[in-house]
mmCIF file of C-alpha atoms in Angstrom:
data_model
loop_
_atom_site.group_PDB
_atom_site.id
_atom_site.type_symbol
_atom_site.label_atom_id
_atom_site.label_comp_id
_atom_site.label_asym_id
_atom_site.label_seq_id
_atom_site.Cartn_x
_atom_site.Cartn_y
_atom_site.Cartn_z
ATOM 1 C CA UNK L 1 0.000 0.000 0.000
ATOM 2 C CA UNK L 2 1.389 3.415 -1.083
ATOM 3 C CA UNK L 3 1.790 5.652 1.484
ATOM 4 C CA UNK L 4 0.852 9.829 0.504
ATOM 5 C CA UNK L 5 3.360 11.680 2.165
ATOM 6 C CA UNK L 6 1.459 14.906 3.007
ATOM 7 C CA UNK L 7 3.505 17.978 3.564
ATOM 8 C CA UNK L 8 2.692 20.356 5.785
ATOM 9 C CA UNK L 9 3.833 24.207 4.739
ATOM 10 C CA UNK L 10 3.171 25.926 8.103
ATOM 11 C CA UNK L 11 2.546 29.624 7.448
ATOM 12 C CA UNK L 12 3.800 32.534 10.323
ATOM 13 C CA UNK L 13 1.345 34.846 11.193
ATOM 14 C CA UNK L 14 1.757 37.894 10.267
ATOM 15 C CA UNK L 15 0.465 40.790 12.647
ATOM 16 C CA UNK L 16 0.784 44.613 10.797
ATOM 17 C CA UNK L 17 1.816 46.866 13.594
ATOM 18 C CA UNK L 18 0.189 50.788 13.361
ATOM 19 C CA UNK L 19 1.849 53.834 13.000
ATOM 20 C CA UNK L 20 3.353 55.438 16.028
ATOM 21 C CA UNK L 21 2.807 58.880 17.350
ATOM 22 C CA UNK L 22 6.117 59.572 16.208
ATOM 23 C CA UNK L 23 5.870 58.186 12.116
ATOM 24 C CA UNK L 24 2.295 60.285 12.195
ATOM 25 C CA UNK L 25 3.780 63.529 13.435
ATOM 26 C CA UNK L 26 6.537 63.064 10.872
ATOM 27 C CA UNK L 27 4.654 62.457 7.678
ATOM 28 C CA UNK L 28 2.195 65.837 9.345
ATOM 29 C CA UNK L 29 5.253 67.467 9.251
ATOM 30 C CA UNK L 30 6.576 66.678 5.774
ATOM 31 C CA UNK L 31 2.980 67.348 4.564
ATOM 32 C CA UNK L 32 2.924 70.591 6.089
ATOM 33 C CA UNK L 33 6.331 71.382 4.140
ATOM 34 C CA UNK L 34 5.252 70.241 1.060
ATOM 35 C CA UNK L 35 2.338 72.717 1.040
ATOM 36 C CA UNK L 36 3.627 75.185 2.696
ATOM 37 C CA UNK L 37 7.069 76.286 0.795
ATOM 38 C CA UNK L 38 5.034 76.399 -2.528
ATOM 39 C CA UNK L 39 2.147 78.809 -1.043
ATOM 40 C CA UNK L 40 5.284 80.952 0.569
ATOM 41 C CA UNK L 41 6.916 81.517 -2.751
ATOM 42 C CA UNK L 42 3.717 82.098 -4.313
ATOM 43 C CA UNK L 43 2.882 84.717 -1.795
ATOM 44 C CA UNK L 44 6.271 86.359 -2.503
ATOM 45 C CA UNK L 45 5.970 86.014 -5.848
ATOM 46 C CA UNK L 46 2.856 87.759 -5.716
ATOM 47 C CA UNK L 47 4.056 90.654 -3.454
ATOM 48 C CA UNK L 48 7.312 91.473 -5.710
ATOM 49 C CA UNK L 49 4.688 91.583 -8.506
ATOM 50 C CA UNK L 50 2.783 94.101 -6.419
ATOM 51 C CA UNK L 51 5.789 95.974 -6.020
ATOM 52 C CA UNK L 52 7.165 96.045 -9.684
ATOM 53 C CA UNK L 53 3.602 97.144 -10.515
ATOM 54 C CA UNK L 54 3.689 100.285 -7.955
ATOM 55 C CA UNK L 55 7.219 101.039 -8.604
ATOM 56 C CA UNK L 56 6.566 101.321 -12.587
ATOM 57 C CA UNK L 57 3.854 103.350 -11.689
ATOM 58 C CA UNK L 58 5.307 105.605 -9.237
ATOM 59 C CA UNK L 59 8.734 106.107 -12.221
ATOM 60 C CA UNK L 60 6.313 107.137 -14.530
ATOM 61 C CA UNK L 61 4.169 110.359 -12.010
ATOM 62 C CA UNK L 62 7.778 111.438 -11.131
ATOM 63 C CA UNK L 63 8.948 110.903 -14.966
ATOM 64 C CA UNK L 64 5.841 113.415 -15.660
ATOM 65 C CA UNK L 65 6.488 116.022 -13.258
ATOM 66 C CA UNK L 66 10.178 116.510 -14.490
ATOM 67 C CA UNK L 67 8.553 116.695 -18.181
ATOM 68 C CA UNK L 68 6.337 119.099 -16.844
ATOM 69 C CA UNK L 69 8.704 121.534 -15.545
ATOM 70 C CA UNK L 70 10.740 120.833 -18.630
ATOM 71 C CA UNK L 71 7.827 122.257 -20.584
ATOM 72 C CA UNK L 72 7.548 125.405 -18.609
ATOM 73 C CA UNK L 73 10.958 125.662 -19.529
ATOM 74 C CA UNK L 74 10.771 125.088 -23.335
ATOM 75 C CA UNK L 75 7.303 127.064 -23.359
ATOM 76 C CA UNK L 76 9.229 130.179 -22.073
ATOM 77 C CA UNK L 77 12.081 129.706 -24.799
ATOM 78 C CA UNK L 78 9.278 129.803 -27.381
ATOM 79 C CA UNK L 79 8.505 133.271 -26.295
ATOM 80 C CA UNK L 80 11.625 134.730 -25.943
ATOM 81 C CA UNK L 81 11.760 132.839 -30.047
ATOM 82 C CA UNK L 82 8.763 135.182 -30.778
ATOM 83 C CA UNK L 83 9.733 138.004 -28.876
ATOM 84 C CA UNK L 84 8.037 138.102 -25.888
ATOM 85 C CA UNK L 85 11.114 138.791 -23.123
ATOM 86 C CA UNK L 86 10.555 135.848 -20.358
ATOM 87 C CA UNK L 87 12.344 134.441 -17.673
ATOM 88 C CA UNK L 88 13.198 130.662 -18.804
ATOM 89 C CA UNK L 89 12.201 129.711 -14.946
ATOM 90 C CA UNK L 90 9.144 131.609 -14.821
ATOM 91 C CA UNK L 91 6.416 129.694 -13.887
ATOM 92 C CA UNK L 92 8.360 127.320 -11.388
ATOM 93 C CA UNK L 93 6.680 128.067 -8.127
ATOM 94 C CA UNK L 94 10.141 127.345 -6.295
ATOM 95 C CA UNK L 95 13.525 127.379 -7.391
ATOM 96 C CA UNK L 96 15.050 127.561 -3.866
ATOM 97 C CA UNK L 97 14.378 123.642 -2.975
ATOM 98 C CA UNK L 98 10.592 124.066 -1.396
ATOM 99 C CA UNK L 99 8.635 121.343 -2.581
ATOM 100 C CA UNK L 100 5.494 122.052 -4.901
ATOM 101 C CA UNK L 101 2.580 119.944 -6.558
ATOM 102 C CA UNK L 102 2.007 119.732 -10.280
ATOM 103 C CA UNK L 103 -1.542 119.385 -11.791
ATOM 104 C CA UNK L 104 -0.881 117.804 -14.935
ATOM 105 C CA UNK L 105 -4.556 118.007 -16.507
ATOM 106 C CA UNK L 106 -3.786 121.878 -16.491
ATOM 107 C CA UNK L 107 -0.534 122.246 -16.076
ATOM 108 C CA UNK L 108 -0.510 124.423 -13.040
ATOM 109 C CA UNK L 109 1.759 124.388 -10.104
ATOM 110 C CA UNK L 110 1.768 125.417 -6.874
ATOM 111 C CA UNK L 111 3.722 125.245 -3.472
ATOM 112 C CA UNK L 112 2.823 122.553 -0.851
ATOM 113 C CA UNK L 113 2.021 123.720 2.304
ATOM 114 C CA UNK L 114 3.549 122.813 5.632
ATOM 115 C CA UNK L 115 1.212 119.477 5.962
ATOM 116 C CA UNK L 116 2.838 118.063 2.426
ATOM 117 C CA UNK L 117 1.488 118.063 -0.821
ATOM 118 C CA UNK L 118 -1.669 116.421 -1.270
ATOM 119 C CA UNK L 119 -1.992 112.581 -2.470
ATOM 120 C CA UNK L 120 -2.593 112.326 -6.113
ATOM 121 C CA UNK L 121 -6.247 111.598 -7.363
ATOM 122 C CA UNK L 122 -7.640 109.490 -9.991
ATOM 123 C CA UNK L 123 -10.529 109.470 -11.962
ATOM 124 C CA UNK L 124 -9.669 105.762 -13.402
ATOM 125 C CA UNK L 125 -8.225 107.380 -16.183
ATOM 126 C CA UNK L 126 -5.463 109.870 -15.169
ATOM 127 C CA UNK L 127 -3.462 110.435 -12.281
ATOM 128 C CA UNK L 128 -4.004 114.605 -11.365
ATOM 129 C CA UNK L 129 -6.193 116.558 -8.915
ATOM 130 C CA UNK L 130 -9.923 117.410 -9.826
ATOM 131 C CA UNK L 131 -10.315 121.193 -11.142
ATOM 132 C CA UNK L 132 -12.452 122.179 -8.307
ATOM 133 C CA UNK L 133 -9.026 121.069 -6.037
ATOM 134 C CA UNK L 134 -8.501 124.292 -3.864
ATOM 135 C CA UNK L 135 -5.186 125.687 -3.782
ATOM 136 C CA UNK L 136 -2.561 125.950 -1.701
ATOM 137 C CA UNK L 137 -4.495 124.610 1.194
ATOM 138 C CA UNK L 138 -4.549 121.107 0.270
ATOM 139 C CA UNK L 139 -8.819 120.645 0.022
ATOM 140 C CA UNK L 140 -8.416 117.807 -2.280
ATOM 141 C CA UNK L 141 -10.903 115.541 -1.346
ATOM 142 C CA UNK L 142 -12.664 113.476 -3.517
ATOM 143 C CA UNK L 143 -15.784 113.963 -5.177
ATOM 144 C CA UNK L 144 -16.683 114.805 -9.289
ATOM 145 C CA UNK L 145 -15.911 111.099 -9.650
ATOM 146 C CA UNK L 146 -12.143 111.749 -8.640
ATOM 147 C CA UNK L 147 -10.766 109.722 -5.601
ATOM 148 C CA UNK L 148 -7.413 110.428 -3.215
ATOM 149 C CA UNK L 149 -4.673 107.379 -4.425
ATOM 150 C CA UNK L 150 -1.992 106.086 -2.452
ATOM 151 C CA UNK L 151 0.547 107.767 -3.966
ATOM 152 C CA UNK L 152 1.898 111.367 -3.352
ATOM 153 C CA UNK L 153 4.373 113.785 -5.728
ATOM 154 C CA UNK L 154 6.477 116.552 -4.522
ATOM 155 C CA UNK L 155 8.782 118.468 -6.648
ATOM 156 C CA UNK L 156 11.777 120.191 -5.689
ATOM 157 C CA UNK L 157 13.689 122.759 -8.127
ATOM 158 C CA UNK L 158 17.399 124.461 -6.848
ATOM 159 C CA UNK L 159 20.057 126.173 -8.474
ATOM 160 C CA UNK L 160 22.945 123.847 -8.684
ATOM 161 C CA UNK L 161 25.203 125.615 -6.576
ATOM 162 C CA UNK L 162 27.850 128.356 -7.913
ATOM 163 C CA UNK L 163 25.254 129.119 -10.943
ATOM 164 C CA UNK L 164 22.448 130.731 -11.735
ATOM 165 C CA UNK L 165 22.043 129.052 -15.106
ATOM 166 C CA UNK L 166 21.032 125.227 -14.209
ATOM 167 C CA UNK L 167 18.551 123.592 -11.471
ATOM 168 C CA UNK L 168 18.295 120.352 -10.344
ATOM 169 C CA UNK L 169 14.848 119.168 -10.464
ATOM 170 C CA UNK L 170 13.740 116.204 -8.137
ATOM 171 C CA UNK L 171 10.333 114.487 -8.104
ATOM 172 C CA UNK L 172 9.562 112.303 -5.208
ATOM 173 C CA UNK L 173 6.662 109.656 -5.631
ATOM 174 C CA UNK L 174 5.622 108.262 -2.288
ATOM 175 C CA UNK L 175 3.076 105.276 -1.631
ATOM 176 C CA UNK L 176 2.128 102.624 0.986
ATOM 177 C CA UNK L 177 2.253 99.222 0.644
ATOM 178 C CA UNK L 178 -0.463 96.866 1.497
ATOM 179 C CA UNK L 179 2.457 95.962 4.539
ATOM 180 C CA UNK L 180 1.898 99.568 5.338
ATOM 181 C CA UNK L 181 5.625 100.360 4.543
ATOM 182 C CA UNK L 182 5.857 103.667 2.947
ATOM 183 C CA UNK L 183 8.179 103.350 -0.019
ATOM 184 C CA UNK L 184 9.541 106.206 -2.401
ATOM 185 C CA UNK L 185 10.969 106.503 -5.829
ATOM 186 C CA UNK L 186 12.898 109.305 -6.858
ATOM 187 C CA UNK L 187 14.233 110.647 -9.923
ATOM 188 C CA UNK L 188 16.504 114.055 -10.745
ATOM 189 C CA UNK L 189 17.438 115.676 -14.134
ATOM 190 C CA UNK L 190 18.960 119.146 -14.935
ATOM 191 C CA UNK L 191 17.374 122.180 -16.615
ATOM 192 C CA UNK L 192 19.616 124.474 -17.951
ATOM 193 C CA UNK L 193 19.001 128.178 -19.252
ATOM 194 C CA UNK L 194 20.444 127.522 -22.747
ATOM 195 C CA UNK L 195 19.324 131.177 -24.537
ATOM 196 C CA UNK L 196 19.164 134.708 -23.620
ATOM 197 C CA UNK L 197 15.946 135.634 -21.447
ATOM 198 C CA UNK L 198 14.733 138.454 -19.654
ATOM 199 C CA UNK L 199 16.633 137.352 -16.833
ATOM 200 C CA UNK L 200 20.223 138.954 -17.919
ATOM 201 C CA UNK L 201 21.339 134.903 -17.721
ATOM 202 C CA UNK L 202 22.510 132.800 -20.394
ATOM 203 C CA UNK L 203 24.197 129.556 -20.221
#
Protein backbone atom coordinates (compact mmCIF):
# COMPACT_ATOMS: atom_id res chain seq x y z
CA UNK A 1 0.00 0.00 0.00
CA UNK A 2 1.39 3.41 -1.08
CA UNK A 3 1.79 5.65 1.48
CA UNK A 4 0.85 9.83 0.50
CA UNK A 5 3.36 11.68 2.16
CA UNK A 6 1.46 14.91 3.01
CA UNK A 7 3.50 17.98 3.56
CA UNK A 8 2.69 20.36 5.79
CA UNK A 9 3.83 24.21 4.74
CA UNK A 10 3.17 25.93 8.10
CA UNK A 11 2.55 29.62 7.45
CA UNK A 12 3.80 32.53 10.32
CA UNK A 13 1.35 34.85 11.19
CA UNK A 14 1.76 37.89 10.27
CA UNK A 15 0.46 40.79 12.65
CA UNK A 16 0.78 44.61 10.80
CA UNK A 17 1.82 46.87 13.59
CA UNK A 18 0.19 50.79 13.36
CA UNK A 19 1.85 53.83 13.00
CA UNK A 20 3.35 55.44 16.03
CA UNK A 21 2.81 58.88 17.35
CA UNK A 22 6.12 59.57 16.21
CA UNK A 23 5.87 58.19 12.12
CA UNK A 24 2.30 60.29 12.20
CA UNK A 25 3.78 63.53 13.44
CA UNK A 26 6.54 63.06 10.87
CA UNK A 27 4.65 62.46 7.68
CA UNK A 28 2.20 65.84 9.35
CA UNK A 29 5.25 67.47 9.25
CA UNK A 30 6.58 66.68 5.77
CA UNK A 31 2.98 67.35 4.56
CA UNK A 32 2.92 70.59 6.09
CA UNK A 33 6.33 71.38 4.14
CA UNK A 34 5.25 70.24 1.06
CA UNK A 35 2.34 72.72 1.04
CA UNK A 36 3.63 75.19 2.70
CA UNK A 37 7.07 76.29 0.79
CA UNK A 38 5.03 76.40 -2.53
CA UNK A 39 2.15 78.81 -1.04
CA UNK A 40 5.28 80.95 0.57
CA UNK A 41 6.92 81.52 -2.75
CA UNK A 42 3.72 82.10 -4.31
CA UNK A 43 2.88 84.72 -1.79
CA UNK A 44 6.27 86.36 -2.50
CA UNK A 45 5.97 86.01 -5.85
CA UNK A 46 2.86 87.76 -5.72
CA UNK A 47 4.06 90.65 -3.45
CA UNK A 48 7.31 91.47 -5.71
CA UNK A 49 4.69 91.58 -8.51
CA UNK A 50 2.78 94.10 -6.42
CA UNK A 51 5.79 95.97 -6.02
CA UNK A 52 7.16 96.04 -9.68
CA UNK A 53 3.60 97.14 -10.52
CA UNK A 54 3.69 100.28 -7.96
CA UNK A 55 7.22 101.04 -8.60
CA UNK A 56 6.57 101.32 -12.59
CA UNK A 57 3.85 103.35 -11.69
CA UNK A 58 5.31 105.60 -9.24
CA UNK A 59 8.73 106.11 -12.22
CA UNK A 60 6.31 107.14 -14.53
CA UNK A 61 4.17 110.36 -12.01
CA UNK A 62 7.78 111.44 -11.13
CA UNK A 63 8.95 110.90 -14.97
CA UNK A 64 5.84 113.41 -15.66
CA UNK A 65 6.49 116.02 -13.26
CA UNK A 66 10.18 116.51 -14.49
CA UNK A 67 8.55 116.69 -18.18
CA UNK A 68 6.34 119.10 -16.84
CA UNK A 69 8.70 121.53 -15.54
CA UNK A 70 10.74 120.83 -18.63
CA UNK A 71 7.83 122.26 -20.58
CA UNK A 72 7.55 125.40 -18.61
CA UNK A 73 10.96 125.66 -19.53
CA UNK A 74 10.77 125.09 -23.34
CA UNK A 75 7.30 127.06 -23.36
CA UNK A 76 9.23 130.18 -22.07
CA UNK A 77 12.08 129.71 -24.80
CA UNK A 78 9.28 129.80 -27.38
CA UNK A 79 8.51 133.27 -26.29
CA UNK A 80 11.62 134.73 -25.94
CA UNK A 81 11.76 132.84 -30.05
CA UNK A 82 8.76 135.18 -30.78
CA UNK A 83 9.73 138.00 -28.88
CA UNK A 84 8.04 138.10 -25.89
CA UNK A 85 11.11 138.79 -23.12
CA UNK A 86 10.56 135.85 -20.36
CA UNK A 87 12.34 134.44 -17.67
CA UNK A 88 13.20 130.66 -18.80
CA UNK A 89 12.20 129.71 -14.95
CA UNK A 90 9.14 131.61 -14.82
CA UNK A 91 6.42 129.69 -13.89
CA UNK A 92 8.36 127.32 -11.39
CA UNK A 93 6.68 128.07 -8.13
CA UNK A 94 10.14 127.35 -6.30
CA UNK A 95 13.52 127.38 -7.39
CA UNK A 96 15.05 127.56 -3.87
CA UNK A 97 14.38 123.64 -2.97
CA UNK A 98 10.59 124.07 -1.40
CA UNK A 99 8.63 121.34 -2.58
CA UNK A 100 5.49 122.05 -4.90
CA UNK A 101 2.58 119.94 -6.56
CA UNK A 102 2.01 119.73 -10.28
CA UNK A 103 -1.54 119.38 -11.79
CA UNK A 104 -0.88 117.80 -14.93
CA UNK A 105 -4.56 118.01 -16.51
CA UNK A 106 -3.79 121.88 -16.49
CA UNK A 107 -0.53 122.25 -16.08
CA UNK A 108 -0.51 124.42 -13.04
CA UNK A 109 1.76 124.39 -10.10
CA UNK A 110 1.77 125.42 -6.87
CA UNK A 111 3.72 125.24 -3.47
CA UNK A 112 2.82 122.55 -0.85
CA UNK A 113 2.02 123.72 2.30
CA UNK A 114 3.55 122.81 5.63
CA UNK A 115 1.21 119.48 5.96
CA UNK A 116 2.84 118.06 2.43
CA UNK A 117 1.49 118.06 -0.82
CA UNK A 118 -1.67 116.42 -1.27
CA UNK A 119 -1.99 112.58 -2.47
CA UNK A 120 -2.59 112.33 -6.11
CA UNK A 121 -6.25 111.60 -7.36
CA UNK A 122 -7.64 109.49 -9.99
CA UNK A 123 -10.53 109.47 -11.96
CA UNK A 124 -9.67 105.76 -13.40
CA UNK A 125 -8.23 107.38 -16.18
CA UNK A 126 -5.46 109.87 -15.17
CA UNK A 127 -3.46 110.44 -12.28
CA UNK A 128 -4.00 114.60 -11.36
CA UNK A 129 -6.19 116.56 -8.91
CA UNK A 130 -9.92 117.41 -9.83
CA UNK A 131 -10.31 121.19 -11.14
CA UNK A 132 -12.45 122.18 -8.31
CA UNK A 133 -9.03 121.07 -6.04
CA UNK A 134 -8.50 124.29 -3.86
CA UNK A 135 -5.19 125.69 -3.78
CA UNK A 136 -2.56 125.95 -1.70
CA UNK A 137 -4.50 124.61 1.19
CA UNK A 138 -4.55 121.11 0.27
CA UNK A 139 -8.82 120.65 0.02
CA UNK A 140 -8.42 117.81 -2.28
CA UNK A 141 -10.90 115.54 -1.35
CA UNK A 142 -12.66 113.48 -3.52
CA UNK A 143 -15.78 113.96 -5.18
CA UNK A 144 -16.68 114.80 -9.29
CA UNK A 145 -15.91 111.10 -9.65
CA UNK A 146 -12.14 111.75 -8.64
CA UNK A 147 -10.77 109.72 -5.60
CA UNK A 148 -7.41 110.43 -3.21
CA UNK A 149 -4.67 107.38 -4.43
CA UNK A 150 -1.99 106.09 -2.45
CA UNK A 151 0.55 107.77 -3.97
CA UNK A 152 1.90 111.37 -3.35
CA UNK A 153 4.37 113.78 -5.73
CA UNK A 154 6.48 116.55 -4.52
CA UNK A 155 8.78 118.47 -6.65
CA UNK A 156 11.78 120.19 -5.69
CA UNK A 157 13.69 122.76 -8.13
CA UNK A 158 17.40 124.46 -6.85
CA UNK A 159 20.06 126.17 -8.47
CA UNK A 160 22.95 123.85 -8.68
CA UNK A 161 25.20 125.62 -6.58
CA UNK A 162 27.85 128.36 -7.91
CA UNK A 163 25.25 129.12 -10.94
CA UNK A 164 22.45 130.73 -11.73
CA UNK A 165 22.04 129.05 -15.11
CA UNK A 166 21.03 125.23 -14.21
CA UNK A 167 18.55 123.59 -11.47
CA UNK A 168 18.29 120.35 -10.34
CA UNK A 169 14.85 119.17 -10.46
CA UNK A 170 13.74 116.20 -8.14
CA UNK A 171 10.33 114.49 -8.10
CA UNK A 172 9.56 112.30 -5.21
CA UNK A 173 6.66 109.66 -5.63
CA UNK A 174 5.62 108.26 -2.29
CA UNK A 175 3.08 105.28 -1.63
CA UNK A 176 2.13 102.62 0.99
CA UNK A 177 2.25 99.22 0.64
CA UNK A 178 -0.46 96.87 1.50
CA UNK A 179 2.46 95.96 4.54
CA UNK A 180 1.90 99.57 5.34
CA UNK A 181 5.62 100.36 4.54
CA UNK A 182 5.86 103.67 2.95
CA UNK A 183 8.18 103.35 -0.02
CA UNK A 184 9.54 106.21 -2.40
CA UNK A 185 10.97 106.50 -5.83
CA UNK A 186 12.90 109.30 -6.86
CA UNK A 187 14.23 110.65 -9.92
CA UNK A 188 16.50 114.06 -10.74
CA UNK A 189 17.44 115.68 -14.13
CA UNK A 190 18.96 119.15 -14.94
CA UNK A 191 17.37 122.18 -16.62
CA UNK A 192 19.62 124.47 -17.95
CA UNK A 193 19.00 128.18 -19.25
CA UNK A 194 20.44 127.52 -22.75
CA UNK A 195 19.32 131.18 -24.54
CA UNK A 196 19.16 134.71 -23.62
CA UNK A 197 15.95 135.63 -21.45
CA UNK A 198 14.73 138.45 -19.65
CA UNK A 199 16.63 137.35 -16.83
CA UNK A 200 20.22 138.95 -17.92
CA UNK A 201 21.34 134.90 -17.72
CA UNK A 202 22.51 132.80 -20.39
CA UNK A 203 24.20 129.56 -20.22
Amino acid sequence: KKISQLRTTHYELRTTRGFTFIETMVAITILTVSITAPMSLATKSLSSAYYARDQIAAFHLAQEAIEAVRHVRDGNVLKNALGTSANLLQGIPSTSGEAFAINTLDGSMHKCDVSGCPPLQSNQNFYAYRNNCFWPTNNCGNGDGWTNTRYTRSVRAKFVTGTTDEIRVTATVSWQTSGLKTRTFTITDNLYRWVNDGSGSTL
